[in-house]
Amino acid sequence: MVCFTSFARRIFPRAVVILCLLLLAAGCNYHGRIKRGIYQTPSFDDKIEARVMVVADKYIQHSFTFKDRNLTPINAYIIRVDDGAAVAAADALGTLFSEVDVNLYKYRRNYDYIAELDYKVEEDNDSFYRPEAENGLIFFRKYIVPKFHTYVILTLRDPHTRQPIIQLAEDRVSYLSFNNTAIGIYWLNKMTLSLLFPVMAPAYTSAAGNSIRKTLEEDLRACLRRIMKNLEENRVLFMPGQSAGHPRNDGPYRKLLEKTLYVETPAGHGTGFFISPNGYFITNAHVVENYRDARYYLYEDLPIDPHRAEPPFRYARVVKVNHARDLALLKAEGNFPYFKLDSDRSHYKTGENVLALGNPKTEQFSVTKGIISALKSNNGLDVIQTDAAISSGNSGGPLVLQKTGEVVGVNQKVIKPHLAENIGFAITAFEVKRTLDIDQPIDEEKLRREEVLSLPQTRRAPEDMYQNEKIM
């Protein structure tokens, strides 16, 4: 009996510690998911007669993981968003379209349009310090205010060509609001000096997890409501019609401008130019950043009001991108006039007249003239220095040899005016072909084989929407 008592005295404290750790571990992990049916808004008065499919499997939304550092640094909350977000998008689209389903990508051809949802939540906390007194000493305690930044991008595509018809983006920032149960347990934990936390942890984690989930649901609803309002205002896109052209007195430069594009993403705008009759075009990688698609306008669309949700809308798919050398290849659907790339470096002669075409600042489809100032190597990258005026917004546009009308470079950047004047640079056409491994005519089979490997798998959450202009 004495031996058993001695054994119990040694084992009992360890058992209590192990039990507390098990309770702590069990109570500090929350696994939840956004519920179905969170978007409950009345339908628009006049629905569009079309079948829409929300893609459920091609672009899976990642789970949201959150750490609550106020109570204990080991609290983990994991919220699955894929199923609930897809259903919420379908419910939202159902307020405007006559039939909407959530389905697998392989069934897309049974629908008039397919909808892709890019949904992401980032933890973006605020923190502050507050003086507190303890044992006659004053110290500053750090408090963290949980804040979430939600990004939602909805893209409607043609199910046969995969080309975007419209893309709308919204974001929302909100502070996490805990429910009364979580707040009560939090203060009880402080009053008891955390001695009861192993017992209270499951209740607190459940209450706090429900608060996080409801915050995510409200933010998603708010973003979808704004997207649907913009989509309804652009319902003309789903009706037959064409935008009227705008004649300009551009004389011999008109044919060059018709081969040039105005390119924009939610992050800003730049320029591009066609290199094939079936819609392949070149621009800078920093113009498209990490987006899968870019909106573009043609010369015939003038006048245009970019960065606004107004037609005409055209989207091109990113096919190949090289960020290190700042080049990107995109594909638009249709037939277009195009430039020939002059990759013979012997033609890049100092003093030759060149034209820089593009969309500088807030202007569209303009031409500036200059000469080739020098041919240089910038960290192994062939570039042409020119005094042709190149401003922000010309990025990705063609530098054309005037006597041949062929492209010798891709306008890339200009030295800041307060540092130097009339010094701009363009990546040579030789470098374009070498870097992107392309030639004219374009080998489409080869590009299709490379596309899966060369494209980023995710889209960076936008800092600015299309309505906020940023010039590249």
Tab-separated table of C-alpha atoms in Angstrom:
chain	number	residue	atom	x	y	z
A	1	MET	CA	0.000	0.000	0.000
A	2	VAL	CA	2.892	2.332	0.800
A	3	CYS	CA	4.514	1.569	-2.541
A	4	PHE	CA	1.276	2.266	-4.435
A	5	THR	CA	0.826	5.598	-2.626
A	6	SER	CA	4.368	6.619	-3.478
A	7	PHE	CA	3.786	5.641	-7.093
A	8	ALA	CA	0.534	7.600	-7.203
A	9	ARG	CA	2.218	10.689	-5.789
A	10	ARG	CA	4.794	10.557	-8.543
A	11	ILE	CA	2.379	9.824	-11.382
A	12	PHE	CA	-0.624	11.989	-10.452
A	13	PRO	CA	0.969	15.418	-11.146
A	14	ARG	CA	2.227	14.209	-14.505
A	15	ALA	CA	-1.200	12.836	-15.390
A	16	VAL	CA	-2.819	16.168	-14.539
A	17	VAL	CA	-0.306	18.016	-16.740
A	18	ILE	CA	-0.852	15.585	-19.628
A	19	LEU	CA	-4.650	15.880	-19.247
A	20	CYS	CA	-4.435	19.680	-19.299
A	21	LEU	CA	-2.246	19.601	-22.402
A	22	LEU	CA	-4.704	17.288	-24.152
A	23	LEU	CA	-7.603	19.585	-23.279
A	24	LEU	CA	-5.590	22.581	-24.437
A	25	ALA	CA	-4.700	20.974	-27.745
A	26	ALA	CA	-8.257	19.814	-28.353
A	27	GLY	CA	-9.702	23.223	-27.600
A	28	CYS	CA	-7.297	25.358	-29.628
A	29	ASN	CA	-8.111	24.178	-33.125
A	30	TYR	CA	-11.242	25.189	-35.009
A	31	HIS	CA	-12.248	23.660	-38.331
A	32	GLY	CA	-15.219	25.267	-40.018
A	33	ARG	CA	-16.510	26.207	-43.437
A	34	ILE	CA	-18.458	29.012	-45.052
A	35	LYS	CA	-22.081	27.959	-45.078
A	36	ARG	CA	-24.225	27.541	-48.144
A	37	GLY	CA	-27.027	29.972	-48.816
A	38	ILE	CA	-25.323	33.043	-47.327
A	39	TYR	CA	-26.270	35.256	-50.312
A	40	GLN	CA	-29.936	36.090	-49.885
A	41	THR	CA	-30.751	39.165	-51.960
A	42	PRO	CA	-33.860	39.772	-54.097
A	43	SER	CA	-33.483	39.178	-57.827
A	44	PHE	CA	-33.242	41.993	-60.326
A	45	ASP	CA	-36.500	42.902	-62.016
A	46	ASP	CA	-35.530	41.710	-65.497
A	47	LYS	CA	-33.396	38.581	-65.666
A	48	ILE	CA	-31.103	37.705	-68.575
A	49	GLU	CA	-32.182	34.534	-70.357
A	50	ALA	CA	-28.965	32.540	-70.198
A	51	ARG	CA	-27.490	29.483	-68.515
A	52	VAL	CA	-24.429	30.107	-66.356
A	53	MET	CA	-22.150	27.567	-64.690
A	54	VAL	CA	-19.956	28.438	-61.709
A	55	VAL	CA	-16.797	26.363	-62.026
A	56	ALA	CA	-16.409	24.186	-58.935
A	57	ASP	CA	-13.179	22.318	-59.587
A	58	LYS	CA	-10.760	24.224	-61.861
A	59	TYR	CA	-9.708	26.986	-59.481
A	60	ILE	CA	-10.079	25.709	-55.922
A	61	GLN	CA	-10.229	28.440	-53.283
A	62	HIS	CA	-7.725	27.971	-50.480
A	63	SER	CA	-8.777	27.601	-46.860
A	64	PHE	CA	-8.344	30.619	-44.602
A	65	THR	CA	-6.126	30.124	-41.550
A	66	PHE	CA	-6.146	32.607	-38.684
A	67	LYS	CA	-4.147	32.835	-35.427
A	68	ASP	CA	-5.739	34.541	-32.418
A	69	ARG	CA	-2.751	36.086	-30.619
A	70	ASN	CA	-4.765	37.924	-27.997
A	71	LEU	CA	-5.664	34.944	-25.833
A	72	THR	CA	-2.922	32.474	-26.705
A	73	PRO	CA	-0.581	32.198	-29.655
A	74	ILE	CA	-1.492	28.581	-30.364
A	75	ASN	CA	-5.151	29.119	-31.218
A	76	ALA	CA	-5.623	28.079	-34.862
A	77	TYR	CA	-8.772	28.592	-36.934
A	78	ILE	CA	-9.117	26.969	-40.350
A	79	ILE	CA	-12.124	27.957	-42.450
A	80	ARG	CA	-12.859	26.115	-45.689
A	81	VAL	CA	-14.190	28.553	-48.265
A	82	ASP	CA	-14.334	26.586	-51.537
A	83	ASP	CA	-17.844	25.119	-51.457
A	84	GLY	CA	-19.555	28.016	-49.676
A	85	ALA	CA	-17.926	30.653	-51.896
A	86	ALA	CA	-18.896	28.855	-55.118
A	87	VAL	CA	-22.503	28.467	-53.978
A	88	ALA	CA	-22.620	32.120	-52.879
A	89	ALA	CA	-21.410	33.172	-56.351
A	90	ALA	CA	-24.078	30.966	-57.936
A	91	ASP	CA	-26.792	32.446	-55.699
A	92	ALA	CA	-25.610	35.939	-56.609
A	93	LEU	CA	-25.596	35.227	-60.348
A	94	GLY	CA	-29.017	33.640	-59.975
A	95	THR	CA	-30.428	37.079	-59.184
A	96	LEU	CA	-29.553	38.224	-62.741
A	97	PHE	CA	-29.468	35.114	-64.942
A	98	SER	CA	-32.370	32.747	-65.506
A	99	GLU	CA	-30.447	29.529	-64.694
A	100	VAL	CA	-27.247	29.129	-62.674
A	101	ASP	CA	-25.539	25.924	-61.507
A	102	VAL	CA	-22.344	24.933	-59.711
A	103	ASN	CA	-20.739	22.225	-61.807
A	104	LEU	CA	-17.502	20.632	-62.961
A	105	TYR	CA	-15.404	22.339	-65.626
A	106	LYS	CA	-15.801	19.444	-68.078
A	107	TYR	CA	-19.534	20.243	-68.401
A	108	ARG	CA	-18.938	23.878	-69.458
A	109	ARG	CA	-20.101	23.409	-73.051
A	110	ASN	CA	-23.653	22.788	-71.857
A	111	TYR	CA	-23.902	26.426	-70.717
A	112	ASP	CA	-23.966	29.871	-72.298
A	113	TYR	CA	-21.356	31.279	-69.913
A	114	ILE	CA	-18.974	29.957	-67.297
A	115	ALA	CA	-18.154	31.923	-64.151
A	116	GLU	CA	-14.826	31.715	-62.330
A	117	LEU	CA	-14.478	33.027	-58.792
A	118	ASP	CA	-11.147	34.180	-57.387
A	119	TYR	CA	-11.682	34.659	-53.666
A	120	LYS	CA	-8.957	35.363	-51.145
A	121	VAL	CA	-8.794	36.630	-47.560
A	122	GLU	CA	-5.633	38.073	-46.035
A	123	GLU	CA	-5.007	38.720	-42.365
A	124	ASP	CA	-4.064	42.388	-42.003
A	125	ASN	CA	-4.004	43.140	-38.273
A	126	ASP	CA	-3.708	46.468	-36.481
A	127	SER	CA	-1.738	46.693	-33.234
A	128	PHE	CA	-1.387	49.227	-30.443
A	129	TYR	CA	0.279	49.521	-27.024
A	130	ARG	CA	-1.565	50.458	-23.816
A	131	PRO	CA	0.059	51.305	-20.450
A	132	GLU	CA	-0.852	48.929	-17.611
A	133	ALA	CA	0.198	48.768	-13.944
A	134	GLU	CA	1.212	45.614	-12.105
A	135	ASN	CA	2.980	45.273	-8.710
A	136	GLY	CA	3.649	48.984	-8.682
A	137	LEU	CA	5.305	48.920	-12.080
A	138	ILE	CA	3.978	50.452	-15.290
A	139	PHE	CA	4.584	48.634	-18.552
A	140	PHE	CA	3.134	48.714	-22.062
A	141	ARG	CA	1.101	45.756	-23.237
A	142	LYS	CA	0.704	45.083	-26.950
A	143	TYR	CA	-2.829	44.472	-28.217
A	144	ILE	CA	-3.642	43.119	-31.669
A	145	VAL	CA	-6.892	44.043	-33.425
A	146	PRO	CA	-7.713	41.318	-35.988
A	147	LYS	CA	-8.518	42.739	-39.432
A	148	PHE	CA	-9.376	40.878	-42.626
A	149	HIS	CA	-8.889	42.026	-46.234
A	150	THR	CA	-11.182	40.202	-48.642
A	151	TYR	CA	-10.591	40.148	-52.421
A	152	VAL	CA	-13.208	38.840	-54.859
A	153	ILE	CA	-12.819	38.679	-58.652
A	154	LEU	CA	-15.636	37.252	-60.792
A	155	THR	CA	-14.890	36.423	-64.441
A	156	LEU	CA	-17.519	35.362	-66.978
A	157	ARG	CA	-16.150	33.500	-69.996
A	158	ASP	CA	-17.313	32.029	-73.257
A	159	PRO	CA	-17.329	28.256	-72.570
A	160	HIS	CA	-16.113	27.415	-76.091
A	161	THR	CA	-13.247	29.902	-76.578
A	162	ARG	CA	-12.417	30.450	-72.868
A	163	GLN	CA	-12.141	34.165	-73.616
A	164	PRO	CA	-13.377	36.492	-70.853
A	165	ILE	CA	-16.515	38.499	-71.527
A	166	ILE	CA	-16.364	40.599	-68.389
A	167	GLN	CA	-14.289	40.632	-65.222
A	168	LEU	CA	-15.336	42.521	-62.108
A	169	ALA	CA	-13.367	42.881	-58.883
A	170	GLU	CA	-14.174	44.162	-55.387
A	171	ASP	CA	-12.395	44.186	-52.057
A	172	ARG	CA	-13.389	44.903	-48.475
A	173	VAL	CA	-11.558	45.490	-45.204
A	174	SER	CA	-13.277	44.722	-41.908
A	175	TYR	CA	-12.356	44.198	-38.273
A	176	LEU	CA	-13.171	40.913	-36.589
A	177	SER	CA	-16.114	41.253	-34.243
A	178	PHE	CA	-16.208	38.516	-31.577
A	179	ASN	CA	-19.569	37.353	-30.229
A	180	ASN	CA	-20.552	37.802	-26.577
A	181	THR	CA	-19.618	34.245	-25.618
A	182	ALA	CA	-16.044	34.614	-26.875
A	183	ILE	CA	-15.679	38.015	-25.187
A	184	GLY	CA	-16.970	36.646	-21.863
A	185	ILE	CA	-14.568	33.713	-21.891
A	186	TYR	CA	-11.691	36.020	-22.826
A	187	TRP	CA	-12.217	38.228	-19.769
A	188	LEU	CA	-12.861	35.247	-17.482
A	189	ASN	CA	-9.523	33.841	-18.641
A	190	LYS	CA	-7.779	37.093	-17.699
A	191	MET	CA	-9.517	37.226	-14.290
A	192	THR	CA	-8.483	33.654	-13.459
A	193	LEU	CA	-4.907	34.257	-14.666
A	194	SER	CA	-5.395	31.574	-17.357
A	195	LEU	CA	-5.595	28.802	-14.751
A	196	LEU	CA	-8.945	27.627	-16.150
A	197	PHE	CA	-8.022	28.070	-19.809
A	198	PRO	CA	-7.507	24.316	-20.501
A	199	VAL	CA	-11.147	23.820	-19.492
A	200	MET	CA	-12.491	26.962	-21.226
A	201	ALA	CA	-10.467	26.531	-24.426
A	202	PRO	CA	-12.978	24.381	-26.368
A	203	ALA	CA	-15.853	26.790	-25.673
A	204	TYR	CA	-13.756	29.854	-26.515
A	205	THR	CA	-12.379	28.335	-29.712
A	206	SER	CA	-15.847	27.360	-30.915
A	207	ALA	CA	-17.294	30.813	-30.174
A	208	ALA	CA	-14.355	32.670	-31.712
A	209	GLY	CA	-14.364	30.400	-34.773
A	210	ASN	CA	-18.043	31.123	-35.371
A	211	SER	CA	-17.293	34.857	-35.168
A	212	ILE	CA	-14.521	34.534	-37.755
A	213	ARG	CA	-16.732	32.516	-40.080
A	214	LYS	CA	-19.576	35.028	-39.876
A	215	THR	CA	-17.180	37.909	-40.574
A	216	LEU	CA	-15.906	36.148	-43.708
A	217	GLU	CA	-19.460	35.454	-44.850
A	218	GLU	CA	-20.535	39.072	-44.428
A	219	ASP	CA	-17.486	40.360	-46.326
A	220	LEU	CA	-18.070	37.909	-49.177
A	221	ARG	CA	-21.745	38.925	-49.366
A	222	ALA	CA	-20.839	42.621	-49.486
A	223	CYS	CA	-18.318	42.119	-52.305
A	224	LEU	CA	-20.736	39.979	-54.326
A	225	ARG	CA	-23.512	42.559	-53.951
A	226	ARG	CA	-21.307	45.294	-55.431
A	227	ILE	CA	-20.127	42.978	-58.217
A	228	MET	CA	-23.692	42.061	-59.134
A	229	LYS	CA	-24.731	45.715	-59.230
A	230	ASN	CA	-21.897	46.435	-61.690
A	231	LEU	CA	-22.739	43.328	-63.702
A	232	GLU	CA	-26.406	44.329	-63.984
A	233	GLU	CA	-25.402	47.793	-65.169
A	234	ASN	CA	-23.337	46.118	-67.912
A	235	ARG	CA	-26.055	43.740	-69.065
A	236	VAL	CA	-25.672	45.248	-72.554
A	237	LEU	CA	-22.646	42.942	-72.921
A	238	PHE	CA	-24.992	39.986	-73.167
A	239	MET	CA	-27.016	41.537	-75.983
A	240	PRO	CA	-26.069	41.805	-79.687
A	241	GLY	CA	-24.397	45.034	-80.718
A	242	GLN	CA	-21.107	46.642	-81.630
A	243	SER	CA	-19.367	49.763	-80.497
A	244	ALA	CA	-19.031	52.579	-83.006
A	245	GLY	CA	-15.605	53.529	-84.327
A	246	HIS	CA	-14.069	56.958	-83.880
A	247	PRO	CA	-12.279	58.388	-86.926
A	248	ARG	CA	-9.038	60.291	-86.342
A	249	ASN	CA	-6.813	62.165	-88.732
A	250	ASP	CA	-3.767	59.943	-88.132
A	251	GLY	CA	-2.753	59.721	-91.801
A	252	PRO	CA	0.036	57.216	-92.536
A	253	TYR	CA	0.356	56.274	-88.850
A	254	ARG	CA	-3.170	54.874	-88.653
A	255	LYS	CA	-2.097	51.447	-89.941
A	256	LEU	CA	0.610	51.291	-87.267
A	257	LEU	CA	-1.806	52.311	-84.509
A	258	GLU	CA	-4.305	49.654	-85.612
A	259	LYS	CA	-1.681	47.034	-84.745
A	260	THR	CA	-1.292	48.485	-81.233
A	261	LEU	CA	-3.419	47.838	-78.113
A	262	TYR	CA	-4.333	49.552	-74.889
A	263	VAL	CA	-3.742	46.894	-72.194
A	264	GLU	CA	-5.049	47.082	-68.628
A	265	THR	CA	-5.363	44.958	-65.503
A	266	PRO	CA	-6.832	45.856	-62.102
A	267	ALA	CA	-3.327	47.077	-61.174
A	268	GLY	CA	-2.842	49.575	-64.007
A	269	HIS	CA	-2.359	49.967	-67.760
A	270	GLY	CA	0.253	49.783	-70.491
A	271	THR	CA	0.557	49.013	-74.209
A	272	GLY	CA	0.888	45.954	-76.422
A	273	PHE	CA	1.183	45.118	-80.129
A	274	PHE	CA	0.093	42.210	-82.338
A	275	ILE	CA	2.697	39.884	-83.848
A	276	SER	CA	0.335	37.437	-85.573
A	277	PRO	CA	-2.944	37.670	-87.523
A	278	ASN	CA	-4.754	35.400	-85.047
A	279	GLY	CA	-4.268	37.558	-81.962
A	280	TYR	CA	-0.903	36.895	-80.316
A	281	PHE	CA	0.588	40.078	-78.927
A	282	ILE	CA	3.562	41.260	-76.877
A	283	THR	CA	3.722	43.516	-73.822
A	284	ASN	CA	5.877	43.923	-70.719
A	285	ALA	CA	5.576	41.399	-67.895
A	286	HIS	CA	5.133	44.201	-65.360
A	287	VAL	CA	2.008	45.341	-67.238
A	288	VAL	CA	0.169	42.022	-66.723
A	289	GLU	CA	1.925	41.156	-63.424
A	290	ASN	CA	0.536	37.786	-62.199
A	291	TYR	CA	-2.914	37.971	-63.767
A	292	ARG	CA	-4.288	35.221	-65.992
A	293	ASP	CA	-6.088	37.737	-68.208
A	294	ALA	CA	-5.771	41.347	-69.294
A	295	ARG	CA	-8.438	43.641	-70.702
A	296	TYR	CA	-7.564	45.376	-73.955
A	297	TYR	CA	-8.933	48.032	-76.299
A	298	LEU	CA	-8.284	48.503	-80.002
A	299	TYR	CA	-7.746	51.663	-81.999
A	300	GLU	CA	-11.209	51.184	-83.502
A	301	ASP	CA	-12.743	51.423	-80.010
A	302	LEU	CA	-11.882	55.121	-79.656
A	303	PRO	CA	-13.126	57.053	-77.809
A	304	ILE	CA	-12.662	54.865	-74.725
A	305	ASP	CA	-12.875	55.485	-71.002
A	306	PRO	CA	-10.486	52.956	-69.442
A	307	HIS	CA	-10.585	51.673	-65.846
A	308	ARG	CA	-14.387	51.866	-65.825
A	309	ALA	CA	-16.993	49.142	-66.071
A	310	GLU	CA	-18.227	50.243	-69.491
A	311	PRO	CA	-18.176	48.395	-72.801
A	312	PRO	CA	-16.529	47.504	-75.076
A	313	PHE	CA	-14.851	44.689	-73.177
A	314	ARG	CA	-12.207	42.428	-74.667
A	315	TYR	CA	-9.949	40.114	-72.722
A	316	ALA	CA	-6.737	38.344	-73.689
A	317	ARG	CA	-5.265	35.274	-72.054
A	318	VAL	CA	-1.676	35.291	-70.776
A	319	VAL	CA	0.187	32.546	-72.649
A	320	LYS	CA	3.814	33.053	-71.638
A	321	VAL	CA	5.620	35.404	-69.282
A	322	ASN	CA	9.238	36.062	-68.274
A	323	HIS	CA	9.402	38.430	-65.312
A	324	ALA	CA	13.196	38.497	-65.182
A	325	ARG	CA	13.360	39.962	-68.698
A	326	ASP	CA	10.038	41.808	-68.436
A	327	LEU	CA	8.308	40.227	-71.442
A	328	ALA	CA	4.891	38.607	-71.832
A	329	LEU	CA	2.983	36.941	-74.673
A	330	LEU	CA	-0.824	37.063	-74.687
A	331	LYS	CA	-3.577	35.671	-76.936
A	332	ALA	CA	-6.686	37.533	-78.047
A	333	GLU	CA	-9.481	36.016	-80.128
A	334	GLY	CA	-10.039	37.383	-83.622
A	335	ASN	CA	-8.215	38.527	-86.736
A	336	PHE	CA	-5.900	41.526	-86.476
A	337	PRO	CA	-3.264	43.421	-88.466
A	338	TYR	CA	0.171	42.741	-87.009
A	339	PHE	CA	3.795	43.855	-86.905
A	340	LYS	CA	6.780	41.947	-88.156
A	341	LEU	CA	9.618	41.627	-85.648
A	342	ASP	CA	13.007	42.700	-87.011
A	343	SER	CA	15.438	40.518	-85.054
A	344	ASP	CA	18.478	41.359	-87.188
A	345	ARG	CA	20.700	43.321	-84.804
A	346	SER	CA	22.682	44.781	-87.691
A	347	HIS	CA	19.618	46.937	-88.420
A	348	TYR	CA	19.753	48.602	-84.986
A	349	LYS	CA	21.936	51.477	-86.099
A	350	THR	CA	22.609	54.654	-84.199
A	351	GLY	CA	20.811	57.577	-85.805
A	352	GLU	CA	18.035	55.552	-87.458
A	353	ASN	CA	14.586	57.159	-87.130
A	354	VAL	CA	12.189	55.263	-84.865
A	355	LEU	CA	8.593	55.697	-83.711
A	356	ALA	CA	7.338	54.896	-80.206
A	357	LEU	CA	3.637	53.964	-80.196
A	358	GLY	CA	1.553	53.623	-77.068
A	359	ASN	CA	-0.708	55.055	-74.420
A	360	PRO	CA	1.314	57.526	-72.332
A	361	LYS	CA	-0.191	58.773	-69.078
A	362	THR	CA	-3.911	59.367	-69.707
A	363	GLU	CA	-3.589	59.631	-73.507
A	364	GLN	CA	-4.433	56.819	-75.916
A	365	PHE	CA	-2.878	55.641	-79.179
A	366	SER	CA	-0.215	58.278	-79.685
A	367	VAL	CA	2.998	58.409	-81.733
A	368	THR	CA	6.348	59.978	-80.819
A	369	LYS	CA	9.431	60.162	-83.011
A	370	GLY	CA	13.167	59.985	-82.303
A	371	ILE	CA	16.320	58.133	-83.190
A	372	ILE	CA	18.242	55.122	-81.971
A	373	SER	CA	20.760	56.639	-79.567
A	374	ALA	CA	22.713	53.485	-78.751
A	375	LEU	CA	22.551	49.709	-78.497
A	376	LYS	CA	23.429	48.402	-75.045
A	377	SER	CA	23.535	45.300	-72.892
A	378	ASN	CA	21.784	45.650	-69.560
A	379	ASN	CA	22.763	42.654	-67.400
A	380	GLY	CA	22.799	40.464	-70.486
A	381	LEU	CA	19.570	41.953	-71.887
A	382	ASP	CA	19.815	43.622	-75.314
A	383	VAL	CA	18.248	47.083	-75.146
A	384	ILE	CA	17.964	50.056	-77.487
A	385	GLN	CA	18.447	53.546	-76.067
A	386	THR	CA	16.280	56.133	-77.806
A	387	ASP	CA	15.351	59.774	-77.449
A	388	ALA	CA	11.791	59.129	-78.699
A	389	ALA	CA	9.459	60.316	-75.950
A	390	ILE	CA	8.499	57.299	-73.790
A	391	SER	CA	6.290	57.960	-70.792
A	392	SER	CA	4.533	55.832	-68.191
A	393	GLY	CA	1.848	53.939	-70.076
A	394	ASN	CA	4.062	53.306	-73.131
A	395	SER	CA	5.378	50.149	-71.435
A	396	GLY	CA	5.011	47.155	-73.751
A	397	GLY	CA	4.446	49.257	-76.868
A	398	PRO	CA	6.365	48.867	-80.142
A	399	LEU	CA	9.478	50.792	-81.127
A	400	VAL	CA	9.122	50.864	-84.920
A	401	LEU	CA	11.877	51.442	-87.451
A	402	GLN	CA	10.317	54.195	-89.553
A	403	LYS	CA	11.787	53.273	-92.932
A	404	THR	CA	10.541	49.637	-92.776
A	405	GLY	CA	7.550	49.765	-90.426
A	406	GLU	CA	8.930	46.767	-88.544
A	407	VAL	CA	9.347	46.498	-84.768
A	408	VAL	CA	12.902	46.661	-83.481
A	409	GLY	CA	12.086	46.934	-79.780
A	410	VAL	CA	9.531	46.774	-76.970
A	411	ASN	CA	9.325	50.027	-75.009
A	412	GLN	CA	10.217	49.260	-71.441
A	413	LYS	CA	11.121	52.259	-69.328
A	414	VAL	CA	12.301	55.845	-69.221
A	415	ILE	CA	14.813	57.384	-66.840
A	416	LYS	CA	13.051	59.694	-64.410
A	417	PRO	CA	12.821	63.204	-65.914
A	418	HIS	CA	14.383	64.835	-62.845
A	419	LEU	CA	17.460	62.643	-63.345
A	420	ALA	CA	17.790	62.859	-67.142
A	421	GLU	CA	15.757	63.983	-70.162
A	422	ASN	CA	14.938	62.146	-73.396
A	423	ILE	CA	16.531	58.845	-72.371
A	424	GLY	CA	14.282	55.837	-72.902
A	425	PHE	CA	14.944	52.130	-73.379
A	426	ALA	CA	13.352	49.332	-75.388
A	427	ILE	CA	14.028	45.583	-75.317
A	428	THR	CA	15.231	44.541	-78.764
A	429	ALA	CA	13.118	42.361	-81.061
A	430	PHE	CA	16.071	39.958	-81.119
A	431	GLU	CA	15.728	39.626	-77.338
A	432	VAL	CA	11.954	39.124	-77.617
A	433	LYS	CA	12.340	36.125	-79.907
A	434	ARG	CA	15.200	34.685	-77.833
A	435	THR	CA	13.539	35.142	-74.442
A	436	LEU	CA	10.037	33.963	-75.348
A	437	ASP	CA	11.361	31.339	-77.785
A	438	ILE	CA	8.985	32.399	-80.552
A	439	ASP	CA	9.204	33.149	-84.235
A	440	GLN	CA	6.885	34.338	-86.957
A	441	PRO	CA	4.602	32.673	-87.876
A	442	ILE	CA	3.690	31.595	-84.352
A	443	ASP	CA	3.933	27.867	-83.578
A	444	GLU	CA	0.671	27.432	-81.636
A	445	GLU	CA	1.139	23.741	-80.908
A	446	LYS	CA	4.457	24.455	-79.229
A	447	LEU	CA	2.954	27.278	-77.159
A	448	ARG	CA	0.090	25.093	-75.990
A	449	ARG	CA	2.573	22.502	-74.740
A	450	GLU	CA	4.544	25.152	-72.861
A	451	GLU	CA	1.607	27.114	-71.481
A	452	VAL	CA	0.864	24.904	-68.483
A	453	LEU	CA	4.483	25.104	-67.323
A	454	SER	CA	5.052	28.799	-67.952
A	455	LEU	CA	1.986	30.355	-66.304
A	456	PRO	CA	1.659	31.130	-62.571
A	457	GLN	CA	-0.955	28.977	-60.874
A	458	THR	CA	-2.499	31.723	-58.775
A	459	ARG	CA	-3.412	35.302	-59.280
A	460	ARG	CA	-2.030	37.912	-56.915
A	461	ALA	CA	-4.755	39.688	-55.027
A	462	PRO	CA	-5.227	43.119	-56.616
A	463	GLU	CA	-4.124	46.290	-54.875
A	464	ASP	CA	-6.345	48.419	-57.075
A	465	MET	CA	-9.459	47.670	-59.055
A	466	TYR	CA	-10.022	48.623	-62.694
A	467	GLN	CA	-11.636	51.868	-61.532
A	468	ASN	CA	-8.387	53.068	-59.908
A	469	GLU	CA	-5.873	54.087	-62.533
A	470	LYS	CA	-2.218	53.210	-62.180
A	471	ILE	CA	-0.017	53.784	-65.198
A	472	MET	CA	2.878	51.471	-66.082
